[in-house]
Amino acid sequence: MEWSKYNLLFTDKGENHYYLYNTVSGFFVELPKSIYETLLNFEHEDFSLLSYELLKMFKLKGIIVEDGALEFMKLKTGQRAARFDLNKMIVDIICENSEKANIFGAEYKEIEDGIFNFITTHDKVKKVVLNFYASDFNFVTSANSLHERLKRRSYDSIDYVITVELSVLAKTNLRDIVRNEALRVNILLSDDIISHVNVSHVKNAIDMLIHDKKNVRVILVNHILPLMNIYKYLMSIYSAKHEHVNFVDHNQFNGCYVGHKFVASSKMPFAPFRECIATRANGFVIKPDGTIFKCWDDAINNVDNMIGSVIDKTRKNIKNYLTYVAIKDGFEEANCVSCKLLPVCGGGCPKKRIKFGSGGKEFYCGIKEVGIENRKSTNKNKNKLEN
């Protein structure tokens, strides 16, 4: 047995609370000070110092592993399996242009046909994820139609998701909102122009979505006071009462175990790593004009990096595709492999890895970019984070 390489021991700023976090399993536990100090000086991995119950829980949660090298290989293999999974296609569809005007309405049948043909020509695909990013709900007719057409194919599963800004939802006709057939609606709280937001209207929209048995995810992205207040208000209404509504704060760990009880916490700013769509073999971003990209930043800011078009089959750039799919990830970079935070970072933004390269003085680090390393200090073989 071994102490997992990916364990982090840390305290709050006042050193009144003591925590253990595993970046692979996401397990986060508040410890009594005596156990914290025992683990902090756990040099020789003398597991006899731990009670039977604690040892059992640590094994279950990945705090203690059978083989450290095997732990890394499982992590790497799982990441590779997701990255090069040809049986699953993820398509992010932008339903607006730069002027925020919708151009993916019912009249744009050519775009719908193009996306349908693009997906169905990938004959190894068994699972499809459709993510529509909306500036309004006028696109719903075409989105529903595309979903229905794909359902008539022999796919194992089709996830249909709509992501919309809070400010868009607040001004959308409720009848248009419930016309969508999406399995889930993500509501982003990221718009800093919120003076026009009608919170009552948003609540009514959520109520109608719940009534229609749709899952709703409220995501706090921009931490400005008005948005935080709306987030807390919606949490006070829905978090404990509705299983179809959940809340995600991008800058908070969503909970921790205190003893055996799960409680809300804002101590950990980490989220489980998810492979970026840019490096997924079957991950694509499609703009309203039908152009296809691997990277969201390219789709918005660098149109020359397109890889093709669902309308014009002659517009292909395999080089741009391979630039992302063939890039070395964090599991091949020595600086990343030695880092305890690799499971929650994955090597950082692929586009920035391409820009900065690997190794040397200019090595790109996603952990440094979000400033987490500023709260990390080394104590022997364990890390102690200070908020």
mmCIF file of C-alpha atoms in Angstrom:
data_model
loop_
_atom_site.group_PDB
_atom_site.id
_atom_site.type_symbol
_atom_site.label_atom_id
_atom_site.label_comp_id
_atom_site.label_asym_id
_atom_site.label_seq_id
_atom_site.Cartn_x
_atom_site.Cartn_y
_atom_site.Cartn_z
ATOM 1 C CA MET A 1 0.000 0.000 0.000
ATOM 2 C CA GLU A 2 1.097 3.550 -0.674
ATOM 3 C CA TRP A 3 0.063 7.068 0.193
ATOM 4 C CA SER A 4 -1.384 8.513 -3.024
ATOM 5 C CA LYS A 5 0.904 10.899 -4.842
ATOM 6 C CA TYR A 6 -2.136 13.106 -5.418
ATOM 7 C CA ASN A 7 -3.003 13.822 -1.798
ATOM 8 C CA LEU A 8 -2.891 17.396 -0.538
ATOM 9 C CA LEU A 9 -2.881 18.351 3.134
ATOM 10 C CA PHE A 10 -3.690 21.965 3.943
ATOM 11 C CA THR A 11 -5.274 24.313 6.465
ATOM 12 C CA ASP A 12 -7.335 27.460 6.263
ATOM 13 C CA LYS A 13 -5.555 30.781 6.738
ATOM 14 C CA GLY A 14 -6.133 30.833 10.468
ATOM 15 C CA GLU A 15 -5.048 27.205 10.777
ATOM 16 C CA ASN A 16 -8.259 26.424 12.641
ATOM 17 C CA HIS A 17 -9.431 23.766 10.178
ATOM 18 C CA TYR A 18 -7.447 20.914 8.654
ATOM 19 C CA TYR A 19 -8.174 19.251 5.328
ATOM 20 C CA LEU A 20 -7.120 16.365 3.126
ATOM 21 C CA TYR A 21 -7.930 16.414 -0.602
ATOM 22 C CA ASN A 22 -7.234 13.827 -3.295
ATOM 23 C CA THR A 23 -7.083 15.332 -6.772
ATOM 24 C CA VAL A 24 -7.938 12.055 -8.515
ATOM 25 C CA SER A 25 -11.088 11.037 -6.655
ATOM 26 C CA GLY A 26 -12.091 14.563 -5.617
ATOM 27 C CA PHE A 27 -12.500 13.317 -2.046
ATOM 28 C CA PHE A 28 -12.237 16.201 0.412
ATOM 29 C CA VAL A 29 -12.314 15.584 4.169
ATOM 30 C CA GLU A 30 -11.940 17.820 7.193
ATOM 31 C CA LEU A 31 -9.603 16.203 9.696
ATOM 32 C CA PRO A 32 -9.129 16.474 13.437
ATOM 33 C CA LYS A 33 -5.873 18.263 14.186
ATOM 34 C CA SER A 34 -4.310 15.114 15.651
ATOM 35 C CA ILE A 35 -4.883 13.080 12.474
ATOM 36 C CA TYR A 36 -3.746 16.001 10.306
ATOM 37 C CA GLU A 37 -0.445 16.199 12.200
ATOM 38 C CA THR A 38 -0.006 12.431 11.987
ATOM 39 C CA LEU A 39 -0.474 12.482 8.214
ATOM 40 C CA LEU A 40 1.720 15.550 7.782
ATOM 41 C CA ASN A 41 4.657 13.606 9.198
ATOM 42 C CA PHE A 42 3.703 10.356 7.522
ATOM 43 C CA GLU A 43 7.223 9.766 6.199
ATOM 44 C CA HIS A 44 7.520 6.006 6.377
ATOM 45 C CA GLU A 45 3.904 5.188 5.567
ATOM 46 C CA ASP A 46 3.341 3.381 8.841
ATOM 47 C CA PHE A 47 -0.312 2.511 8.312
ATOM 48 C CA SER A 48 -0.510 1.036 11.804
ATOM 49 C CA LEU A 49 -0.875 4.627 13.005
ATOM 50 C CA LEU A 50 -4.324 4.725 11.428
ATOM 51 C CA SER A 51 -7.466 3.184 12.839
ATOM 52 C CA TYR A 52 -9.104 0.343 10.928
ATOM 53 C CA GLU A 53 -12.099 2.550 10.017
ATOM 54 C CA LEU A 54 -9.892 5.387 8.768
ATOM 55 C CA LEU A 55 -7.679 3.020 6.779
ATOM 56 C CA LYS A 56 -10.754 1.458 5.170
ATOM 57 C CA MET A 57 -12.171 4.855 4.179
ATOM 58 C CA PHE A 58 -8.801 6.052 2.823
ATOM 59 C CA LYS A 59 -8.545 2.968 0.616
ATOM 60 C CA LEU A 60 -12.085 3.447 -0.660
ATOM 61 C CA LYS A 61 -11.500 7.122 -1.498
ATOM 62 C CA GLY A 62 -8.101 6.697 -3.175
ATOM 63 C CA ILE A 63 -6.118 8.329 -0.361
ATOM 64 C CA ILE A 64 -4.196 5.080 0.007
ATOM 65 C CA VAL A 65 -3.503 3.050 -3.147
ATOM 66 C CA GLU A 66 -2.028 -0.366 -3.823
ATOM 67 C CA ASP A 67 0.585 0.873 -6.296
ATOM 68 C CA GLY A 68 1.545 4.470 -7.092
ATOM 69 C CA ALA A 69 2.823 3.660 -10.581
ATOM 70 C CA LEU A 70 -0.420 1.840 -11.351
ATOM 71 C CA GLU A 71 -2.399 4.819 -10.050
ATOM 72 C CA PHE A 72 -0.688 7.080 -12.582
ATOM 73 C CA MET A 73 -1.146 4.600 -15.436
ATOM 74 C CA LYS A 74 -4.873 4.281 -14.698
ATOM 75 C CA LEU A 75 -5.173 8.057 -14.703
ATOM 76 C CA LYS A 76 -3.260 8.358 -17.971
ATOM 77 C CA THR A 77 -5.159 5.493 -19.613
ATOM 78 C CA GLY A 78 -8.518 6.977 -18.625
ATOM 79 C CA GLN A 79 -7.547 10.358 -20.072
ATOM 80 C CA ARG A 80 -6.364 8.798 -23.315
ATOM 81 C CA ALA A 81 -9.507 6.711 -23.591
ATOM 82 C CA ALA A 82 -11.629 9.876 -23.385
ATOM 83 C CA ARG A 83 -9.388 11.865 -25.696
ATOM 84 C CA PHE A 84 -9.315 9.319 -28.506
ATOM 85 C CA ASP A 85 -12.773 7.820 -28.044
ATOM 86 C CA LEU A 86 -14.143 7.557 -31.588
ATOM 87 C CA ASN A 87 -17.452 6.197 -30.307
ATOM 88 C CA LYS A 88 -18.412 9.541 -28.774
ATOM 89 C CA MET A 89 -18.814 12.867 -30.565
ATOM 90 C CA ILE A 90 -19.204 16.211 -28.802
ATOM 91 C CA VAL A 91 -20.450 19.097 -30.925
ATOM 92 C CA ASP A 92 -20.614 22.637 -29.516
ATOM 93 C CA ILE A 93 -22.897 24.724 -31.719
ATOM 94 C CA ILE A 94 -22.719 28.515 -31.494
ATOM 95 C CA CYS A 95 -26.153 29.954 -32.215
ATOM 96 C CA GLU A 96 -25.208 33.592 -32.607
ATOM 97 C CA ASN A 97 -22.933 35.834 -34.631
ATOM 98 C CA SER A 98 -20.574 38.536 -33.432
ATOM 99 C CA GLU A 99 -23.405 41.047 -33.288
ATOM 100 C CA LYS A 100 -25.313 38.728 -30.944
ATOM 101 C CA ALA A 101 -28.000 38.257 -33.592
ATOM 102 C CA ASN A 102 -29.378 34.775 -34.006
ATOM 103 C CA ILE A 103 -28.774 33.228 -37.419
ATOM 104 C CA PHE A 104 -29.597 29.616 -36.630
ATOM 105 C CA GLY A 105 -33.345 29.892 -36.913
ATOM 106 C CA ALA A 106 -35.773 27.548 -38.650
ATOM 107 C CA GLU A 107 -35.124 29.207 -42.010
ATOM 108 C CA TYR A 108 -31.503 28.079 -41.980
ATOM 109 C CA LYS A 109 -32.252 24.481 -42.938
ATOM 110 C CA GLU A 110 -28.946 24.244 -44.802
ATOM 111 C CA ILE A 111 -26.965 24.572 -41.568
ATOM 112 C CA GLU A 112 -29.117 21.961 -39.858
ATOM 113 C CA ASP A 113 -28.685 19.571 -42.790
ATOM 114 C CA GLY A 114 -24.941 20.211 -42.832
ATOM 115 C CA ILE A 115 -24.522 19.433 -39.127
ATOM 116 C CA PHE A 116 -26.689 16.323 -39.455
ATOM 117 C CA ASN A 117 -24.615 15.042 -42.374
ATOM 118 C CA PHE A 118 -21.350 15.920 -40.613
ATOM 119 C CA ILE A 119 -22.315 13.876 -37.544
ATOM 120 C CA THR A 120 -23.792 10.901 -39.377
ATOM 121 C CA THR A 121 -20.813 10.466 -41.710
ATOM 122 C CA HIS A 122 -18.715 9.537 -38.655
ATOM 123 C CA ASP A 123 -19.851 5.930 -38.775
ATOM 124 C CA LYS A 124 -18.054 4.790 -35.601
ATOM 125 C CA VAL A 125 -19.957 7.233 -33.403
ATOM 126 C CA LYS A 126 -22.412 5.648 -30.973
ATOM 127 C CA LYS A 127 -22.937 8.531 -28.547
ATOM 128 C CA VAL A 128 -23.626 12.137 -29.498
ATOM 129 C CA VAL A 129 -23.537 15.236 -27.275
ATOM 130 C CA LEU A 130 -25.155 18.367 -28.768
ATOM 131 C CA ASN A 131 -24.348 21.580 -26.886
ATOM 132 C CA PHE A 132 -26.201 24.650 -28.168
ATOM 133 C CA TYR A 133 -24.870 28.025 -26.985
ATOM 134 C CA ALA A 134 -27.703 30.474 -27.480
ATOM 135 C CA SER A 135 -28.131 34.225 -27.779
ATOM 136 C CA ASP A 136 -31.899 33.683 -27.823
ATOM 137 C CA PHE A 137 -34.336 30.818 -28.254
ATOM 138 C CA ASN A 138 -35.229 31.351 -31.908
ATOM 139 C CA PHE A 139 -32.899 28.492 -32.818
ATOM 140 C CA VAL A 140 -35.021 25.954 -30.939
ATOM 141 C CA THR A 141 -37.041 24.798 -33.957
ATOM 142 C CA SER A 142 -33.912 23.773 -35.865
ATOM 143 C CA ALA A 143 -32.249 22.355 -32.746
ATOM 144 C CA ASN A 144 -35.294 20.218 -31.954
ATOM 145 C CA SER A 145 -35.451 19.080 -35.577
ATOM 146 C CA LEU A 146 -31.766 18.092 -35.587
ATOM 147 C CA HIS A 147 -32.271 16.204 -32.341
ATOM 148 C CA GLU A 148 -35.295 14.340 -33.691
ATOM 149 C CA ARG A 149 -33.480 13.370 -36.885
ATOM 150 C CA LEU A 150 -30.539 11.999 -34.928
ATOM 151 C CA LYS A 151 -32.875 10.066 -32.631
ATOM 152 C CA ARG A 152 -34.084 8.119 -35.653
ATOM 153 C CA ARG A 153 -30.553 6.822 -36.136
ATOM 154 C CA SER A 154 -29.230 3.891 -34.136
ATOM 155 C CA TYR A 155 -27.176 5.816 -31.575
ATOM 156 C CA ASP A 156 -26.788 4.446 -28.075
ATOM 157 C CA SER A 157 -27.422 7.888 -26.583
ATOM 158 C CA ILE A 158 -27.937 11.516 -27.595
ATOM 159 C CA ASP A 159 -27.462 14.283 -25.029
ATOM 160 C CA TYR A 160 -29.125 17.538 -26.013
ATOM 161 C CA VAL A 161 -27.991 20.508 -23.928
ATOM 162 C CA ILE A 162 -28.729 24.235 -24.175
ATOM 163 C CA THR A 163 -26.432 26.780 -22.539
ATOM 164 C CA VAL A 164 -27.768 30.321 -22.178
ATOM 165 C CA GLU A 165 -26.773 33.510 -20.397
ATOM 166 C CA LEU A 166 -28.892 34.613 -17.454
ATOM 167 C CA SER A 167 -29.644 37.898 -19.232
ATOM 168 C CA VAL A 168 -30.944 36.010 -22.295
ATOM 169 C CA LEU A 169 -33.186 33.784 -20.214
ATOM 170 C CA ALA A 170 -34.520 36.823 -18.365
ATOM 171 C CA LYS A 171 -35.945 38.340 -21.560
ATOM 172 C CA THR A 172 -37.094 35.193 -23.381
ATOM 173 C CA ASN A 173 -40.761 34.380 -23.838
ATOM 174 C CA LEU A 174 -41.599 31.500 -21.516
ATOM 175 C CA ARG A 175 -43.399 29.629 -24.281
ATOM 176 C CA ASP A 176 -40.216 29.644 -26.357
ATOM 177 C CA ILE A 177 -38.238 28.302 -23.410
ATOM 178 C CA VAL A 178 -40.439 25.247 -22.915
ATOM 179 C CA ARG A 179 -40.553 24.469 -26.639
ATOM 180 C CA ASN A 180 -37.022 23.097 -26.437
ATOM 181 C CA GLU A 181 -36.567 19.354 -26.063
ATOM 182 C CA ALA A 182 -33.179 19.590 -24.381
ATOM 183 C CA LEU A 183 -32.394 17.180 -21.580
ATOM 184 C CA ARG A 184 -30.592 19.935 -19.687
ATOM 185 C CA VAL A 185 -30.486 23.730 -19.700
ATOM 186 C CA ASN A 186 -27.328 25.417 -18.370
ATOM 187 C CA ILE A 187 -27.827 28.974 -17.121
ATOM 188 C CA LEU A 188 -24.579 30.974 -17.073
ATOM 189 C CA LEU A 189 -24.194 33.827 -14.621
ATOM 190 C CA SER A 190 -21.340 35.579 -16.401
ATOM 191 C CA ASP A 191 -22.817 38.698 -18.042
ATOM 192 C CA ASP A 192 -21.629 41.826 -16.238
ATOM 193 C CA ILE A 193 -24.441 43.894 -17.798
ATOM 194 C CA ILE A 194 -27.283 42.747 -15.577
ATOM 195 C CA SER A 195 -29.290 45.867 -14.802
ATOM 196 C CA HIS A 196 -32.069 44.586 -17.072
ATOM 197 C CA VAL A 197 -32.299 41.122 -15.519
ATOM 198 C CA ASN A 198 -35.784 40.234 -14.277
ATOM 199 C CA VAL A 199 -35.087 37.670 -11.578
ATOM 200 C CA SER A 200 -38.776 36.795 -11.193
ATOM 201 C CA HIS A 201 -38.896 35.948 -14.893
ATOM 202 C CA VAL A 202 -35.833 33.712 -14.477
ATOM 203 C CA LYS A 203 -37.524 31.926 -11.580
ATOM 204 C CA ASN A 204 -40.656 31.410 -13.673
ATOM 205 C CA ALA A 205 -38.533 29.991 -16.482
ATOM 206 C CA ILE A 206 -36.807 27.560 -14.122
ATOM 207 C CA ASP A 207 -40.176 26.533 -12.678
ATOM 208 C CA MET A 208 -41.483 25.762 -16.165
ATOM 209 C CA LEU A 209 -38.371 23.777 -17.047
ATOM 210 C CA ILE A 210 -38.712 21.753 -13.837
ATOM 211 C CA HIS A 211 -42.393 21.158 -14.563
ATOM 212 C CA ASP A 212 -41.340 19.846 -17.961
ATOM 213 C CA LYS A 213 -38.940 17.455 -16.164
ATOM 214 C CA LYS A 214 -35.821 19.081 -17.565
ATOM 215 C CA ASN A 215 -32.575 19.295 -15.626
ATOM 216 C CA VAL A 216 -31.341 22.810 -14.873
ATOM 217 C CA ARG A 217 -27.777 23.724 -13.970
ATOM 218 C CA VAL A 218 -27.076 27.232 -12.663
ATOM 219 C CA ILE A 219 -23.395 28.094 -13.161
ATOM 220 C CA LEU A 220 -21.769 31.082 -11.475
ATOM 221 C CA VAL A 221 -18.884 32.227 -13.699
ATOM 222 C CA ASN A 222 -18.412 35.938 -13.032
ATOM 223 C CA HIS A 223 -17.963 36.715 -9.335
ATOM 224 C CA ILE A 224 -19.445 40.173 -9.172
ATOM 225 C CA LEU A 225 -21.760 41.000 -6.288
ATOM 226 C CA PRO A 226 -25.084 41.286 -8.183
ATOM 227 C CA LEU A 227 -24.581 37.905 -9.876
ATOM 228 C CA MET A 228 -23.477 36.312 -6.617
ATOM 229 C CA ASN A 229 -26.627 37.608 -4.953
ATOM 230 C CA ILE A 230 -28.823 36.165 -7.716
ATOM 231 C CA TYR A 231 -26.966 32.863 -7.431
ATOM 232 C CA LYS A 232 -27.522 32.734 -3.667
ATOM 233 C CA TYR A 233 -31.183 33.719 -4.098
ATOM 234 C CA LEU A 234 -31.831 30.896 -6.578
ATOM 235 C CA MET A 235 -29.930 28.469 -4.340
ATOM 236 C CA SER A 236 -32.136 29.403 -1.404
ATOM 237 C CA ILE A 237 -35.207 28.500 -3.448
ATOM 238 C CA TYR A 238 -34.126 25.370 -5.278
ATOM 239 C CA SER A 239 -31.014 23.704 -3.857
ATOM 240 C CA ALA A 240 -32.723 21.719 -1.112
ATOM 241 C CA LYS A 241 -36.098 21.172 -2.757
ATOM 242 C CA HIS A 242 -35.596 20.189 -6.380
ATOM 243 C CA GLU A 243 -33.504 17.278 -7.608
ATOM 244 C CA HIS A 244 -33.685 18.637 -11.164
ATOM 245 C CA VAL A 245 -31.812 21.858 -10.264
ATOM 246 C CA ASN A 246 -28.152 21.944 -9.278
ATOM 247 C CA PHE A 247 -25.638 24.709 -8.771
ATOM 248 C CA VAL A 248 -21.999 25.026 -9.828
ATOM 249 C CA ASP A 249 -19.627 27.767 -8.731
ATOM 250 C CA HIS A 250 -16.530 27.763 -10.955
ATOM 251 C CA ASN A 251 -14.405 29.067 -8.097
ATOM 252 C CA GLN A 252 -15.581 26.725 -5.393
ATOM 253 C CA PHE A 253 -15.227 23.122 -4.498
ATOM 254 C CA ASN A 254 -18.834 22.039 -4.127
ATOM 255 C CA GLY A 255 -18.624 20.216 -0.860
ATOM 256 C CA CYS A 256 -16.603 18.289 1.640
ATOM 257 C CA TYR A 257 -16.953 15.468 4.119
ATOM 258 C CA VAL A 258 -16.887 16.422 7.765
ATOM 259 C CA GLY A 259 -16.787 13.074 9.489
ATOM 260 C CA HIS A 260 -19.264 11.146 7.375
ATOM 261 C CA LYS A 261 -21.494 14.116 6.613
ATOM 262 C CA PHE A 262 -21.365 15.950 3.288
ATOM 263 C CA VAL A 263 -21.475 19.723 3.750
ATOM 264 C CA ALA A 264 -21.111 22.774 1.510
ATOM 265 C CA SER A 265 -17.660 24.302 1.386
ATOM 266 C CA SER A 266 -15.799 27.052 -0.418
ATOM 267 C CA LYS A 267 -12.331 25.910 0.601
ATOM 268 C CA MET A 268 -11.270 24.216 -2.611
ATOM 269 C CA PRO A 269 -11.312 26.095 -5.939
ATOM 270 C CA PHE A 270 -10.725 22.937 -7.988
ATOM 271 C CA ALA A 271 -13.015 21.135 -10.400
ATOM 272 C CA PRO A 272 -12.454 17.591 -11.735
ATOM 273 C CA PHE A 273 -10.456 17.683 -14.960
ATOM 274 C CA ARG A 274 -12.403 17.197 -18.187
ATOM 275 C CA GLU A 275 -10.519 16.778 -21.451
ATOM 276 C CA CYS A 276 -10.791 19.941 -23.573
ATOM 277 C CA ILE A 277 -12.903 19.553 -26.694
ATOM 278 C CA ALA A 278 -9.936 20.809 -28.744
ATOM 279 C CA THR A 279 -7.874 17.688 -28.074
ATOM 280 C CA ARG A 280 -10.718 15.200 -28.354
ATOM 281 C CA ALA A 281 -10.534 13.324 -31.649
ATOM 282 C CA ASN A 282 -14.301 13.743 -32.066
ATOM 283 C CA GLY A 283 -14.802 17.143 -30.440
ATOM 284 C CA PHE A 284 -15.848 20.112 -32.586
ATOM 285 C CA VAL A 285 -17.084 23.697 -32.410
ATOM 286 C CA ILE A 286 -19.445 24.777 -35.207
ATOM 287 C CA LYS A 287 -20.232 28.414 -35.946
ATOM 288 C CA PRO A 288 -23.526 29.726 -37.391
ATOM 289 C CA ASP A 289 -22.033 29.898 -40.900
ATOM 290 C CA GLY A 290 -21.191 26.189 -40.739
ATOM 291 C CA THR A 291 -17.418 26.533 -40.258
ATOM 292 C CA ILE A 292 -15.847 23.914 -37.982
ATOM 293 C CA PHE A 293 -13.124 24.481 -35.382
ATOM 294 C CA LYS A 294 -11.326 22.466 -32.748
ATOM 295 C CA CYS A 295 -10.885 25.333 -30.304
ATOM 296 C CA TRP A 296 -13.422 27.835 -28.969
ATOM 297 C CA ASP A 297 -10.870 30.634 -28.944
ATOM 298 C CA ASP A 298 -10.128 29.991 -32.616
ATOM 299 C CA ALA A 299 -13.839 30.037 -33.445
ATOM 300 C CA ILE A 300 -14.228 33.453 -31.826
ATOM 301 C CA ASN A 301 -10.872 35.111 -32.406
ATOM 302 C CA ASN A 302 -8.925 33.287 -35.122
ATOM 303 C CA VAL A 303 -11.140 32.118 -37.993
ATOM 304 C CA ASP A 304 -8.079 31.190 -40.072
ATOM 305 C CA ASN A 305 -7.713 28.143 -37.824
ATOM 306 C CA MET A 306 -10.901 26.536 -39.098
ATOM 307 C CA ILE A 307 -10.645 22.835 -39.951
ATOM 308 C CA GLY A 308 -13.600 22.602 -42.332
ATOM 309 C CA SER A 309 -17.218 23.464 -43.046
ATOM 310 C CA VAL A 310 -20.489 21.538 -42.820
ATOM 311 C CA ILE A 311 -21.662 23.418 -45.937
ATOM 312 C CA ASP A 312 -18.598 23.637 -48.174
ATOM 313 C CA LYS A 313 -16.817 20.271 -48.164
ATOM 314 C CA THR A 314 -13.880 21.721 -50.099
ATOM 315 C CA ARG A 315 -12.876 23.877 -47.126
ATOM 316 C CA LYS A 316 -10.661 21.502 -45.165
ATOM 317 C CA ASN A 317 -7.534 21.997 -43.113
ATOM 318 C CA ILE A 318 -6.300 18.698 -41.698
ATOM 319 C CA LYS A 319 -3.174 20.379 -40.363
ATOM 320 C CA ASN A 320 -5.203 22.553 -37.982
ATOM 321 C CA TYR A 321 -7.076 19.450 -36.824
ATOM 322 C CA LEU A 322 -3.901 17.475 -36.142
ATOM 323 C CA THR A 323 -2.273 20.420 -34.367
ATOM 324 C CA TYR A 324 -4.691 19.908 -31.498
ATOM 325 C CA VAL A 325 -5.346 16.171 -31.636
ATOM 326 C CA ALA A 326 -1.650 15.240 -31.794
ATOM 327 C CA ILE A 327 -0.456 17.712 -29.156
ATOM 328 C CA LYS A 328 1.420 16.355 -26.166
ATOM 329 C CA ASP A 329 -0.687 16.524 -23.046
ATOM 330 C CA GLY A 330 0.245 16.837 -19.389
ATOM 331 C CA PHE A 331 0.790 13.098 -19.087
ATOM 332 C CA GLU A 332 3.777 13.351 -21.434
ATOM 333 C CA GLU A 333 5.344 16.482 -19.945
ATOM 334 C CA ALA A 334 7.825 15.982 -17.096
ATOM 335 C CA ASN A 335 6.828 19.225 -15.387
ATOM 336 C CA CYS A 336 3.208 18.040 -15.283
ATOM 337 C CA VAL A 337 3.831 14.383 -14.447
ATOM 338 C CA SER A 338 5.574 15.380 -11.218
ATOM 339 C CA CYS A 339 2.713 17.713 -10.190
ATOM 340 C CA LYS A 340 0.097 16.674 -7.631
ATOM 341 C CA LEU A 341 -2.452 18.861 -9.383
ATOM 342 C CA LEU A 342 -2.258 17.121 -12.772
ATOM 343 C CA PRO A 343 -5.628 15.339 -12.284
ATOM 344 C CA VAL A 344 -7.470 18.673 -11.912
ATOM 345 C CA CYS A 345 -5.456 20.524 -14.569
ATOM 346 C CA GLY A 346 -4.681 17.943 -17.225
ATOM 347 C CA GLY A 347 -1.835 20.072 -18.503
ATOM 348 C CA GLY A 348 -3.843 23.236 -18.983
ATOM 349 C CA CYS A 349 -5.194 24.948 -22.102
ATOM 350 C CA PRO A 350 -4.101 23.105 -25.299
ATOM 351 C CA LYS A 351 -3.915 26.332 -27.301
ATOM 352 C CA LYS A 352 -1.543 27.865 -24.778
ATOM 353 C CA ARG A 353 0.525 24.674 -24.673
ATOM 354 C CA ILE A 354 0.937 25.038 -28.432
ATOM 355 C CA LYS A 355 1.907 28.693 -28.047
ATOM 356 C CA PHE A 356 4.406 28.265 -25.212
ATOM 357 C CA GLY A 357 5.649 24.773 -25.989
ATOM 358 C CA SER A 358 6.885 22.333 -23.371
ATOM 359 C CA GLY A 359 9.846 22.518 -21.025
ATOM 360 C CA GLY A 360 12.191 25.411 -20.461
ATOM 361 C CA LYS A 361 11.643 28.841 -19.023
ATOM 362 C CA GLU A 362 8.466 29.626 -20.944
ATOM 363 C CA PHE A 363 6.718 26.348 -20.112
ATOM 364 C CA TYR A 364 2.980 26.894 -19.876
ATOM 365 C CA CYS A 365 1.329 25.801 -16.630
ATOM 366 C CA GLY A 366 -2.434 25.902 -16.180
ATOM 367 C CA ILE A 367 -2.040 25.757 -12.406
ATOM 368 C CA LYS A 368 0.189 28.840 -12.409
ATOM 369 C CA GLU A 369 -2.260 30.648 -14.656
ATOM 370 C CA VAL A 370 -5.077 30.404 -12.105
ATOM 371 C CA GLY A 371 -2.697 31.201 -9.275
ATOM 372 C CA ILE A 372 -3.128 27.999 -7.298
ATOM 373 C CA GLU A 373 0.627 27.529 -6.941
ATOM 374 C CA ASN A 374 0.759 30.712 -4.861
ATOM 375 C CA ARG A 375 -1.123 28.883 -2.135
ATOM 376 C CA LYS A 376 1.031 25.787 -2.165
ATOM 377 C CA SER A 377 3.996 25.188 0.110
ATOM 378 C CA THR A 378 5.953 21.992 0.501
ATOM 379 C CA ASN A 379 6.287 20.213 3.812
ATOM 380 C CA LYS A 380 8.468 17.135 3.319
ATOM 381 C CA ASN A 381 6.495 14.874 0.941
ATOM 382 C CA LYS A 382 3.112 16.491 1.455
ATOM 383 C CA ASN A 383 1.630 19.784 0.311
ATOM 384 C CA LYS A 384 -0.002 22.264 2.584
ATOM 385 C CA LEU A 385 -2.276 24.841 0.919
ATOM 386 C CA GLU A 386 -3.060 28.122 2.575
ATOM 387 C CA ASN A 387 -6.145 30.104 1.590
#
